[in-house]
mmCIF file of C-alpha atoms in Angstrom:
data_model
loop_
_atom_site.group_PDB
_atom_site.id
_atom_site.type_symbol
_atom_site.label_atom_id
_atom_site.label_comp_id
_atom_site.label_asym_id
_atom_site.label_seq_id
_atom_site.Cartn_x
_atom_site.Cartn_y
_atom_site.Cartn_z
ATOM 1 C CA MET A 1 114.509 119.908 114.957
ATOM 2 C CA ASN A 2 117.538 118.131 114.707
ATOM 3 C CA ARG A 3 120.222 117.596 111.720
ATOM 4 C CA ASN A 4 118.763 114.476 110.800
ATOM 5 C CA GLN A 5 115.002 115.742 110.463
ATOM 6 C CA ALA A 6 116.168 119.329 108.735
ATOM 7 C CA GLU A 7 117.702 116.472 106.012
ATOM 8 C CA ILE A 8 114.636 114.730 105.379
ATOM 9 C CA ASP A 9 112.323 117.801 105.023
ATOM 10 C CA ALA A 10 115.080 119.056 103.038
ATOM 11 C CA LEU A 11 115.061 115.928 100.615
ATOM 12 C CA SER A 12 111.163 115.480 100.691
ATOM 13 C CA ALA A 13 111.067 119.224 99.339
ATOM 14 C CA LEU A 14 113.107 118.423 96.869
ATOM 15 C CA ARG A 15 112.146 115.270 95.774
ATOM 16 C CA ALA A 16 108.449 115.654 96.095
ATOM 17 C CA PRO A 17 107.396 119.447 96.583
ATOM 18 C CA ALA A 18 103.907 118.550 95.129
ATOM 19 C CA MET A 19 103.541 115.903 97.668
ATOM 20 C CA LYS A 20 102.628 116.187 101.594
ATOM 21 C CA PRO A 21 105.209 114.062 104.165
ATOM 22 C CA LEU A 22 104.106 111.120 106.087
ATOM 23 C CA VAL A 23 103.895 111.957 109.559
ATOM 24 C CA ILE A 24 103.895 108.860 111.828
ATOM 25 C CA ARG A 25 104.223 109.145 115.947
ATOM 26 C CA GLY A 26 105.846 112.434 115.334
ATOM 27 C CA ARG A 27 108.063 111.789 112.681
ATOM 28 C CA THR A 28 108.316 113.464 109.471
ATOM 29 C CA LEU A 29 108.677 111.405 106.642
ATOM 30 C CA LEU A 30 108.950 110.514 102.861
ATOM 31 C CA PRO A 31 105.416 108.707 101.812
ATOM 32 C CA ILE A 32 107.032 105.994 101.302
ATOM 33 C CA VAL A 33 106.875 102.452 102.792
ATOM 34 C CA GLN A 34 108.995 99.654 102.071
ATOM 35 C CA GLY A 35 106.966 96.054 102.552
ATOM 36 C CA GLY A 36 108.159 93.834 104.924
ATOM 37 C CA ILE A 37 109.023 90.489 102.655
ATOM 38 C CA GLY A 38 109.913 87.048 103.820
ATOM 39 C CA VAL A 39 112.069 85.005 104.709
ATOM 40 C CA GLY A 40 114.789 87.243 104.458
ATOM 41 C CA ILE A 41 113.966 89.192 101.566
ATOM 42 C CA SER A 42 113.516 92.365 103.373
ATOM 43 C CA ALA A 43 116.703 91.972 106.151
ATOM 44 C CA HIS A 44 119.200 94.878 107.787
ATOM 45 C CA ARG A 45 120.249 95.914 104.154
ATOM 46 C CA LEU A 46 117.410 96.738 102.849
ATOM 47 C CA ALA A 47 115.193 98.465 105.520
ATOM 48 C CA GLY A 48 118.451 100.151 106.902
ATOM 49 C CA SER A 49 119.282 101.632 103.245
ATOM 50 C CA VAL A 50 115.065 102.889 102.511
ATOM 51 C CA ALA A 51 115.215 104.686 106.237
ATOM 52 C CA ARG A 52 118.469 106.512 105.375
ATOM 53 C CA GLU A 53 116.171 107.930 102.508
ATOM 54 C CA GLY A 54 113.904 109.499 104.724
ATOM 55 C CA ALA A 55 111.670 106.566 104.266
ATOM 56 C CA VAL A 56 110.156 103.371 106.610
ATOM 57 C CA GLY A 57 112.268 100.487 106.117
ATOM 58 C CA THR A 58 110.835 97.481 107.163
ATOM 59 C CA ILE A 59 112.568 93.938 108.316
ATOM 60 C CA ALA A 60 110.263 90.813 107.867
ATOM 61 C CA SER A 61 110.506 89.189 111.383
ATOM 62 C CA ILE A 62 110.339 85.424 110.586
ATOM 63 C CA ASP A 63 113.326 82.624 110.101
ATOM 64 C CA LEU A 64 116.086 85.800 109.757
ATOM 65 C CA ARG A 65 118.248 82.742 110.569
ATOM 66 C CA HIS A 66 119.198 82.118 107.266
ATOM 67 C CA HIS A 67 121.615 85.317 107.120
ATOM 68 C CA HIS A 68 123.443 84.055 109.826
ATOM 69 C CA LEU A 69 126.160 81.206 109.142
ATOM 70 C CA ASP A 70 126.961 80.693 112.663
ATOM 71 C CA LEU A 71 123.300 80.662 113.789
ATOM 72 C CA LEU A 72 122.373 78.381 111.108
ATOM 73 C CA ALA A 73 125.195 75.847 112.174
ATOM 74 C CA PHE A 74 124.075 75.755 115.562
ATOM 75 C CA CYS A 75 120.486 74.914 114.710
ATOM 76 C CA LYS A 76 122.041 71.781 112.820
ATOM 77 C CA ALA A 77 124.072 70.818 115.514
ATOM 78 C CA ASP A 78 120.677 70.866 117.626
ATOM 79 C CA PRO A 79 117.552 70.735 115.255
ATOM 80 C CA THR A 80 115.003 70.962 118.021
ATOM 81 C CA ARG A 81 111.701 74.027 118.340
ATOM 82 C CA GLU A 82 113.647 75.423 121.115
ATOM 83 C CA THR A 83 116.647 75.965 119.167
ATOM 84 C CA LEU A 84 115.273 77.243 115.992
ATOM 85 C CA GLU A 85 113.117 79.348 117.864
ATOM 86 C CA ARG A 86 116.074 81.207 120.009
ATOM 87 C CA ALA A 87 118.127 81.335 116.533
ATOM 88 C CA ASN A 88 115.639 83.721 114.917
ATOM 89 C CA LEU A 89 114.878 85.765 117.975
ATOM 90 C CA VAL A 90 118.997 86.101 118.004
ATOM 91 C CA ALA A 91 118.848 86.998 114.181
ATOM 92 C CA LEU A 92 116.165 89.381 114.612
ATOM 93 C CA GLU A 93 118.231 91.118 117.512
ATOM 94 C CA ARG A 94 121.347 91.432 115.212
ATOM 95 C CA GLU A 95 118.974 92.756 111.923
ATOM 96 C CA ILE A 96 117.178 95.397 114.047
ATOM 97 C CA ARG A 97 120.821 96.843 115.025
ATOM 98 C CA ALA A 98 122.540 96.502 111.733
ATOM 99 C CA ALA A 99 119.532 98.455 110.534
ATOM 100 C CA ARG A 100 119.841 100.793 112.838
ATOM 101 C CA LYS A 101 123.016 101.302 112.774
ATOM 102 C CA LEU A 102 123.212 101.738 108.732
ATOM 103 C CA SER A 103 119.930 104.360 108.824
ATOM 104 C CA GLN A 104 122.194 106.761 110.026
ATOM 105 C CA GLY A 105 119.015 107.784 112.706
ATOM 106 C CA ARG A 106 116.569 108.593 110.020
ATOM 107 C CA GLY A 107 113.562 107.776 108.763
ATOM 108 C CA MET A 108 111.774 104.540 110.584
ATOM 109 C CA ILE A 109 112.501 100.975 110.932
ATOM 110 C CA ALA A 110 109.553 98.824 111.385
ATOM 111 C CA VAL A 111 109.613 95.029 111.786
ATOM 112 C CA ASN A 112 106.742 93.421 110.218
ATOM 113 C CA VAL A 113 105.518 90.555 112.218
ATOM 114 C CA MET A 114 102.862 88.014 110.789
ATOM 115 C CA LYS A 115 99.857 87.236 113.363
ATOM 116 C CA ALA A 116 99.769 83.576 111.575
ATOM 117 C CA VAL A 117 102.940 82.981 113.324
ATOM 118 C CA ARG A 118 103.065 80.776 116.486
ATOM 119 C CA ALA A 119 105.634 82.712 117.878
ATOM 120 C CA HIS A 120 104.636 86.715 116.999
ATOM 121 C CA ALA A 121 104.297 87.691 120.702
ATOM 122 C CA ASP A 122 107.607 87.120 121.192
ATOM 123 C CA TYR A 123 108.990 88.590 117.660
ATOM 124 C CA VAL A 124 106.795 91.825 119.115
ATOM 125 C CA ARG A 125 108.956 91.665 122.257
ATOM 126 C CA VAL A 126 112.477 91.473 120.406
ATOM 127 C CA ALA A 127 111.319 94.650 118.013
ATOM 128 C CA CYS A 128 110.805 96.586 121.161
ATOM 129 C CA GLU A 129 113.514 95.677 123.185
ATOM 130 C CA GLN A 130 116.011 96.091 120.346
ATOM 131 C CA GLY A 131 114.472 99.789 119.616
ATOM 132 C CA ALA A 132 113.016 99.151 116.640
ATOM 133 C CA ASP A 133 110.526 102.601 115.397
ATOM 134 C CA ALA A 134 107.787 100.500 114.286
ATOM 135 C CA ILE A 135 105.753 97.326 114.418
ATOM 136 C CA VAL A 136 103.532 96.119 111.206
ATOM 137 C CA MET A 137 101.351 93.313 111.637
ATOM 138 C CA GLY A 138 99.004 91.530 108.931
ATOM 139 C CA ALA A 139 98.223 87.925 108.281
ATOM 140 C CA GLY A 140 95.237 88.239 110.792
ATOM 141 C CA LEU A 141 93.616 90.951 113.211
ATOM 142 C CA PRO A 142 96.025 92.026 115.283
ATOM 143 C CA LEU A 143 93.840 92.706 118.016
ATOM 144 C CA ASP A 144 96.171 91.878 120.794
ATOM 145 C CA LEU A 145 98.758 94.250 119.649
ATOM 146 C CA PRO A 146 98.333 97.346 122.179
ATOM 147 C CA ASP A 147 98.559 94.608 125.032
ATOM 148 C CA LEU A 148 101.819 92.746 123.544
ATOM 149 C CA THR A 149 103.241 96.569 123.625
ATOM 150 C CA HIS A 150 102.400 97.913 126.551
ATOM 151 C CA GLY A 151 105.276 100.127 128.397
ATOM 152 C CA HIS A 152 107.051 100.886 125.072
ATOM 153 C CA ASP A 153 107.261 103.652 123.136
ATOM 154 C CA ILE A 154 106.375 101.927 119.058
ATOM 155 C CA ALA A 155 104.483 102.982 116.483
ATOM 156 C CA LEU A 156 102.043 100.021 115.988
ATOM 157 C CA ILE A 157 100.411 99.694 112.371
ATOM 158 C CA PRO A 158 98.258 97.316 111.208
ATOM 159 C CA ILE A 159 97.443 95.579 107.777
ATOM 160 C CA LEU A 160 94.058 95.370 106.598
ATOM 161 C CA ALA A 161 92.051 95.118 103.709
ATOM 162 C CA ASP A 162 88.966 97.016 104.050
ATOM 163 C CA SER A 163 87.069 99.563 105.947
ATOM 164 C CA ARG A 164 85.213 96.742 108.249
ATOM 165 C CA GLY A 165 88.661 95.620 109.313
ATOM 166 C CA VAL A 166 89.738 98.900 110.067
ATOM 167 C CA ALA A 167 86.281 99.763 112.553
ATOM 168 C CA LEU A 168 87.245 96.495 114.310
ATOM 169 C CA VAL A 169 90.693 97.121 115.119
ATOM 170 C CA LEU A 170 89.631 100.656 115.864
ATOM 171 C CA LYS A 171 86.680 99.756 118.172
ATOM 172 C CA LYS A 172 88.774 97.175 120.179
ATOM 173 C CA TRP A 173 92.024 99.040 120.646
ATOM 174 C CA MET A 174 90.311 102.223 121.847
ATOM 175 C CA LYS A 175 88.997 100.121 124.781
ATOM 176 C CA LYS A 176 92.369 99.868 125.471
ATOM 177 C CA GLY A 177 93.136 103.394 124.887
ATOM 178 C CA ARG A 178 95.368 103.191 122.022
ATOM 179 C CA LEU A 179 94.951 104.142 118.507
ATOM 180 C CA PRO A 180 97.053 102.888 115.529
ATOM 181 C CA ASP A 181 99.488 105.190 114.726
ATOM 182 C CA ALA A 182 98.466 104.562 111.032
ATOM 183 C CA ILE A 183 97.026 101.471 109.048
ATOM 184 C CA VAL A 184 98.051 100.314 105.550
ATOM 185 C CA ILE A 185 95.427 99.046 103.826
ATOM 186 C CA GLU A 186 96.377 96.327 101.243
ATOM 187 C CA HIS A 187 94.338 96.042 98.001
ATOM 188 C CA PRO A 188 94.480 91.691 97.502
ATOM 189 C CA ALA A 189 94.082 91.923 93.977
ATOM 190 C CA HIS A 190 97.480 93.519 93.031
ATOM 191 C CA ALA A 191 99.485 92.564 96.218
ATOM 192 C CA GLY A 192 102.399 90.001 96.512
ATOM 193 C CA GLY A 193 102.700 86.896 99.026
ATOM 194 C CA HIS A 194 99.940 86.299 100.953
ATOM 195 C CA LEU A 195 96.437 88.244 100.418
ATOM 196 C CA GLY A 196 94.225 89.775 102.691
ATOM 197 C CA VAL A 197 90.983 87.113 101.967
ATOM 198 C CA THR A 198 89.935 83.722 102.351
ATOM 199 C CA ASP A 199 88.302 83.320 98.837
ATOM 200 C CA PHE A 200 89.464 83.785 95.423
ATOM 201 C CA ALA A 201 86.368 84.908 94.131
ATOM 202 C CA ASP A 202 86.775 87.928 96.956
ATOM 203 C CA MET A 203 89.968 89.688 95.296
ATOM 204 C CA GLY A 204 88.658 91.767 93.158
ATOM 205 C CA HIS A 205 85.185 93.003 95.426
ATOM 206 C CA ALA A 206 85.016 96.680 95.031
ATOM 207 C CA ARG A 207 85.069 97.215 99.010
ATOM 208 C CA PHE A 208 89.067 96.824 98.292
ATOM 209 C CA GLU A 209 89.294 99.123 96.280
ATOM 210 C CA PHE A 210 91.171 102.095 97.163
ATOM 211 C CA GLU A 211 89.019 105.439 96.525
ATOM 212 C CA ARG A 212 86.225 103.446 98.113
ATOM 213 C CA VAL A 213 87.891 102.351 101.431
ATOM 214 C CA LEU A 214 89.529 105.562 101.866
ATOM 215 C CA THR A 215 85.535 107.393 101.471
ATOM 216 C CA GLU A 216 84.609 104.693 104.216
ATOM 217 C CA LEU A 217 87.037 105.057 106.516
ATOM 218 C CA ASP A 218 86.166 108.995 106.575
ATOM 219 C CA ALA A 219 83.228 107.687 108.199
ATOM 220 C CA VAL A 220 83.971 105.395 110.188
ATOM 221 C CA PHE A 221 86.656 107.450 112.123
ATOM 222 C CA ALA A 222 83.813 110.570 112.680
ATOM 223 C CA THR A 223 81.245 107.755 113.574
ATOM 224 C CA LEU A 224 83.988 107.321 116.403
ATOM 225 C CA GLY A 225 84.969 110.585 116.730
ATOM 226 C CA ILE A 226 88.539 109.841 115.304
ATOM 227 C CA ALA A 227 90.117 112.630 113.769
ATOM 228 C CA ARG A 228 91.130 111.884 110.371
ATOM 229 C CA ALA A 229 94.705 113.278 110.616
ATOM 230 C CA ASP A 230 95.333 111.505 113.812
ATOM 231 C CA VAL A 231 95.716 108.180 111.937
ATOM 232 C CA PRO A 232 97.459 108.392 108.788
ATOM 233 C CA VAL A 233 96.506 105.704 106.279
ATOM 234 C CA ILE A 234 98.787 103.751 103.468
ATOM 235 C CA VAL A 235 97.898 102.050 100.710
ATOM 236 C CA ALA A 236 99.498 98.972 99.215
ATOM 237 C CA GLY A 237 99.403 96.879 96.255
ATOM 238 C CA GLY A 238 99.920 97.583 92.559
ATOM 239 C CA ILE A 239 101.702 100.864 93.461
ATOM 240 C CA ASN A 240 104.951 100.627 90.479
ATOM 241 C CA SER A 241 105.197 104.263 89.654
ATOM 242 C CA HIS A 242 104.883 107.977 90.236
ATOM 243 C CA GLU A 243 101.572 108.107 88.622
ATOM 244 C CA ALA A 244 99.968 105.476 91.054
ATOM 245 C CA VAL A 245 102.051 107.173 93.872
ATOM 246 C CA ARG A 246 100.113 110.546 92.885
ATOM 247 C CA ALA A 247 96.917 109.001 92.497
ATOM 248 C CA ALA A 248 96.705 107.075 95.692
ATOM 249 C CA LEU A 249 97.921 110.573 97.284
ATOM 250 C CA ALA A 250 95.118 112.597 95.686
ATOM 251 C CA ALA A 251 92.406 109.614 96.575
ATOM 252 C CA GLY A 252 92.886 110.480 100.471
ATOM 253 C CA ALA A 253 96.032 108.293 101.631
ATOM 254 C CA ASP A 254 98.699 109.653 103.182
ATOM 255 C CA GLY A 255 101.400 107.151 101.907
ATOM 256 C CA VAL A 256 101.978 103.912 100.028
ATOM 257 C CA GLN A 257 103.446 100.572 100.934
ATOM 258 C CA VAL A 258 105.641 99.297 98.045
ATOM 259 C CA GLY A 259 106.943 95.502 98.092
ATOM 260 C CA THR A 260 108.476 93.592 95.179
ATOM 261 C CA SER A 261 109.874 97.081 93.882
ATOM 262 C CA PHE A 262 111.556 97.346 96.694
ATOM 263 C CA ALA A 263 112.882 93.245 96.819
ATOM 264 C CA VAL A 264 114.631 93.486 93.488
ATOM 265 C CA THR A 265 116.981 96.758 94.382
ATOM 266 C CA GLU A 266 120.654 96.479 94.790
ATOM 267 C CA GLU A 267 119.916 96.749 98.488
ATOM 268 C CA GLY A 268 117.417 93.929 98.436
ATOM 269 C CA ASP A 269 119.022 91.047 101.120
ATOM 270 C CA ALA A 270 118.136 88.603 98.909
ATOM 271 C CA HIS A 271 120.246 86.809 96.161
ATOM 272 C CA PRO A 272 120.522 87.620 92.655
ATOM 273 C CA GLU A 273 118.806 85.260 91.257
ATOM 274 C CA PHE A 274 115.713 85.935 93.333
ATOM 275 C CA LYS A 275 115.559 89.731 91.980
ATOM 276 C CA ARG A 276 116.216 88.040 88.201
ATOM 277 C CA VAL A 277 113.308 85.364 88.534
ATOM 278 C CA LEU A 278 111.304 88.829 89.804
ATOM 279 C CA THR A 279 112.321 90.868 87.676
ATOM 280 C CA GLU A 280 111.838 88.877 84.414
ATOM 281 C CA ALA A 281 108.530 87.589 85.326
ATOM 282 C CA GLN A 282 105.954 88.272 82.989
ATOM 283 C CA PRO A 283 102.044 88.563 83.647
ATOM 284 C CA ASP A 284 101.641 85.197 82.251
ATOM 285 C CA ASP A 285 104.397 83.690 84.758
ATOM 286 C CA ILE A 286 102.430 84.861 87.754
ATOM 287 C CA VAL A 287 99.382 82.452 89.463
ATOM 288 C CA GLU A 288 97.311 82.720 92.665
ATOM 289 C CA PHE A 289 97.229 79.615 94.559
ATOM 290 C CA VAL A 290 96.365 78.451 98.108
ATOM 291 C CA SER A 291 99.080 78.756 100.952
ATOM 292 C CA VAL A 292 99.205 76.299 104.206
ATOM 293 C CA THR A 293 98.439 79.174 106.006
ATOM 294 C CA GLY A 294 94.919 78.609 103.953
ATOM 295 C CA LEU A 295 95.287 82.086 102.413
ATOM 296 C CA PRO A 296 95.450 82.662 98.705
ATOM 297 C CA ALA A 297 98.875 83.950 97.165
ATOM 298 C CA ARG A 298 100.688 84.989 94.653
ATOM 299 C CA ALA A 299 104.132 84.114 93.271
ATOM 300 C CA VAL A 300 106.052 83.212 90.130
ATOM 301 C CA LYS A 301 105.243 79.949 88.111
ATOM 302 C CA THR A 302 109.103 78.251 89.037
ATOM 303 C CA PRO A 303 109.507 74.499 88.620
ATOM 304 C CA TRP A 304 108.790 73.525 92.263
ATOM 305 C CA LEU A 305 105.597 75.743 92.125
ATOM 306 C CA MET A 306 104.327 74.599 88.871
ATOM 307 C CA ARG A 307 104.807 70.793 89.532
ATOM 308 C CA TYR A 308 103.022 71.409 93.121
ATOM 309 C CA LEU A 309 100.187 72.626 91.615
ATOM 310 C CA LYS A 310 99.960 69.977 89.029
ATOM 311 C CA ASN A 311 99.839 67.834 91.720
ATOM 312 C CA GLU A 312 98.026 69.316 93.776
ATOM 313 C CA ASP A 313 94.570 67.382 94.169
ATOM 314 C CA ARG A 314 97.102 64.042 94.305
ATOM 315 C CA ILE A 315 98.458 65.253 97.246
ATOM 316 C CA ARG A 316 95.238 66.652 98.905
ATOM 317 C CA THR A 317 94.096 62.909 98.368
ATOM 318 C CA LYS A 318 96.795 60.919 99.364
ATOM 319 C CA ILE A 319 97.165 62.909 102.703
ATOM 320 C CA GLY A 320 93.789 63.843 103.258
ATOM 321 C CA ALA A 321 93.379 65.165 106.630
ATOM 322 C CA ARG A 322 96.099 62.991 108.255
ATOM 323 C CA GLN A 323 98.586 65.145 110.582
ATOM 324 C CA GLN A 324 102.437 65.217 110.639
ATOM 325 C CA PRO A 325 105.276 66.421 112.205
ATOM 326 C CA CYS A 326 106.566 69.694 111.130
ATOM 327 C CA PRO A 327 109.484 68.245 108.549
ATOM 328 C CA GLN A 328 112.137 71.591 110.154
ATOM 329 C CA ALA A 329 110.667 71.240 114.148
ATOM 330 C CA LEU A 330 109.969 74.632 113.727
ATOM 331 C CA GLU A 331 106.104 75.080 113.733
ATOM 332 C CA CYS A 332 107.052 78.394 112.189
ATOM 333 C CA LEU A 333 102.905 79.057 111.671
ATOM 334 C CA SER A 334 99.683 78.826 114.466
ATOM 335 C CA VAL A 335 97.624 76.637 111.333
ATOM 336 C CA CYS A 336 99.649 74.909 109.125
ATOM 337 C CA GLY A 337 97.991 72.840 106.290
ATOM 338 C CA LEU A 338 100.479 70.367 105.907
ATOM 339 C CA ARG A 339 100.891 69.771 109.654
ATOM 340 C CA ASP A 340 97.580 69.930 110.836
ATOM 341 C CA GLY A 341 96.650 67.790 107.977
ATOM 342 C CA ILE A 342 93.940 70.669 106.769
ATOM 343 C CA GLU A 343 92.396 69.388 103.498
ATOM 344 C CA LYS A 344 91.622 72.585 101.954
ATOM 345 C CA PHE A 345 95.045 74.175 102.819
ATOM 346 C CA GLY A 346 97.912 74.317 100.990
ATOM 347 C CA HIS A 347 100.527 70.871 101.393
ATOM 348 C CA PHE A 348 104.203 71.916 101.361
ATOM 349 C CA CYS A 349 106.544 73.447 103.813
ATOM 350 C CA ILE A 350 106.474 76.855 103.508
ATOM 351 C CA ASP A 351 109.347 77.612 105.478
ATOM 352 C CA THR A 352 111.837 75.556 103.037
ATOM 353 C CA ARG A 353 110.480 77.227 99.797
ATOM 354 C CA LEU A 354 110.574 80.578 101.028
ATOM 355 C CA ALA A 355 114.577 79.643 101.806
ATOM 356 C CA ALA A 356 114.845 78.288 98.479
ATOM 357 C CA ALA A 357 114.128 81.556 97.102
ATOM 358 C CA LEU A 358 115.953 83.640 99.367
ATOM 359 C CA ARG A 359 119.372 81.268 98.125
ATOM 360 C CA GLY A 360 118.190 81.699 94.528
ATOM 361 C CA GLU A 361 117.207 78.344 93.882
ATOM 362 C CA VAL A 362 115.046 78.447 90.902
ATOM 363 C CA GLY A 363 114.030 74.957 90.735
ATOM 364 C CA ASN A 364 113.000 74.662 94.460
ATOM 365 C CA GLY A 365 111.800 77.842 95.719
ATOM 366 C CA LEU A 366 108.871 79.857 96.299
ATOM 367 C CA PHE A 367 109.244 83.192 94.745
ATOM 368 C CA PHE A 368 106.203 85.511 95.983
ATOM 369 C CA ARG A 369 105.533 88.730 93.902
ATOM 370 C CA GLY A 370 102.677 91.209 93.062
ATOM 371 C CA ARG A 371 101.156 91.408 89.768
ATOM 372 C CA GLU A 372 102.172 94.502 88.256
ATOM 373 C CA THR A 373 105.197 95.556 86.312
ATOM 374 C CA LEU A 374 108.375 97.181 87.838
ATOM 375 C CA PRO A 375 109.328 100.249 87.350
ATOM 376 C CA PHE A 376 112.647 99.629 85.673
ATOM 377 C CA GLY A 377 111.631 96.472 84.201
ATOM 378 C CA ALA A 378 114.207 94.108 84.278
ATOM 379 C CA ALA A 379 117.180 96.370 85.678
ATOM 380 C CA ILE A 380 118.019 96.381 88.925
ATOM 381 C CA ARG A 381 118.478 99.748 90.582
ATOM 382 C CA SER A 382 119.371 101.050 93.689
ATOM 383 C CA VAL A 383 117.044 101.939 96.880
ATOM 384 C CA ARG A 384 117.647 105.519 96.251
ATOM 385 C CA GLU A 385 117.017 105.801 92.590
ATOM 386 C CA LEU A 386 113.585 104.076 92.916
ATOM 387 C CA ILE A 387 112.060 106.410 95.511
ATOM 388 C CA ASP A 388 113.672 109.287 93.310
ATOM 389 C CA LEU A 389 111.357 107.640 90.608
ATOM 390 C CA LEU A 390 108.020 106.635 92.801
ATOM 391 C CA LEU A 391 108.329 110.323 94.042
ATOM 392 C CA THR A 392 109.560 112.487 90.830
ATOM 393 C CA GLY A 393 108.613 110.173 88.158
ATOM 394 C CA VAL A 394 112.046 110.991 86.882
ATOM 395 C CA ALA A 395 114.738 108.188 86.787
ATOM 396 C CA ARG A 396 118.390 108.540 87.189
ATOM 397 C CA PRO A 397 120.745 107.339 83.809
ATOM 398 C CA ALA A 398 121.914 103.978 84.528
ATOM 399 C CA ALA A 399 125.468 103.802 85.635
ATOM 400 C CA VAL A 400 127.672 102.328 83.039
#
């Protein structure tokens, strides 16, 4: 056992003596996964800091150029799709290297790749080439992920919502001679950002309840001849307290994924105003709407979002099924309601709005957020303090 692993094991025993560690591809980890949050919200500083604590830190791969002034200048000088795509791949390379350095060899550095992104195969390639420890893929069924990573020693972790999706992925991957190294089960009624359903009415369906999914997965695994211990299951959505962590693990989960709470930590890569908006949001300040991806999404009612929702019907009537050039020339999504003229989808440039949120532009940004209260309320605390609270239930006194 190397020194880093010994430190992680000692840290696990100190923080959560009654909790089993999360084991992914032979690595012993704290049972905490930091969710990937784009655009640029979870970059190298957040992911590297989480991994350094012995957990899984996640870089959201899409459009990381906003953290690199030279790449922004490069894109401004030549705003073609090819230039923008190249800049984002270079940015991802830099962020993975910086996160690995910051992690000091502890934990795992994962890269979140949205299946719905047109360049998802390129992001996967860069993650493999730059030594990321894992790829986490959602926003669509990642049926081709084993093919995209063939020949690379990297953990593969799909994000799914129910046992039916898991069964489909397992059957497809087993034909390719591969099992997921873990699976994230995300509850659409509680998560932030894009939600794993196509219909609002479906969000609260009983098939998404963690206890039910975990029970059904036991049967799915048995039918396919897979040992449950071979594929750890991580639950995501609404995990905001020590009690929620314990309940998830007691129900049979191997770990939990946490998004919004990590986004507002001191090490979170977004502007302080982004964190303020998320921490101060009350339940009535959070709304669901249809994104340009066609999926329901959840975010804070900021001025831009409220203007958009107020005029959504008029915008749809005006635009209809008319296709138009991508306003950013990036064409980031495989299918986009604005670019492709899909009337029932959202009609706005999601890259522009998420980048504005990253910069803390409250009046113009789209601020994704989960529904639950945050562990520290409106306070901004460190990654270490958040992990300690989730695992032990004990909050350190705030620094004065």
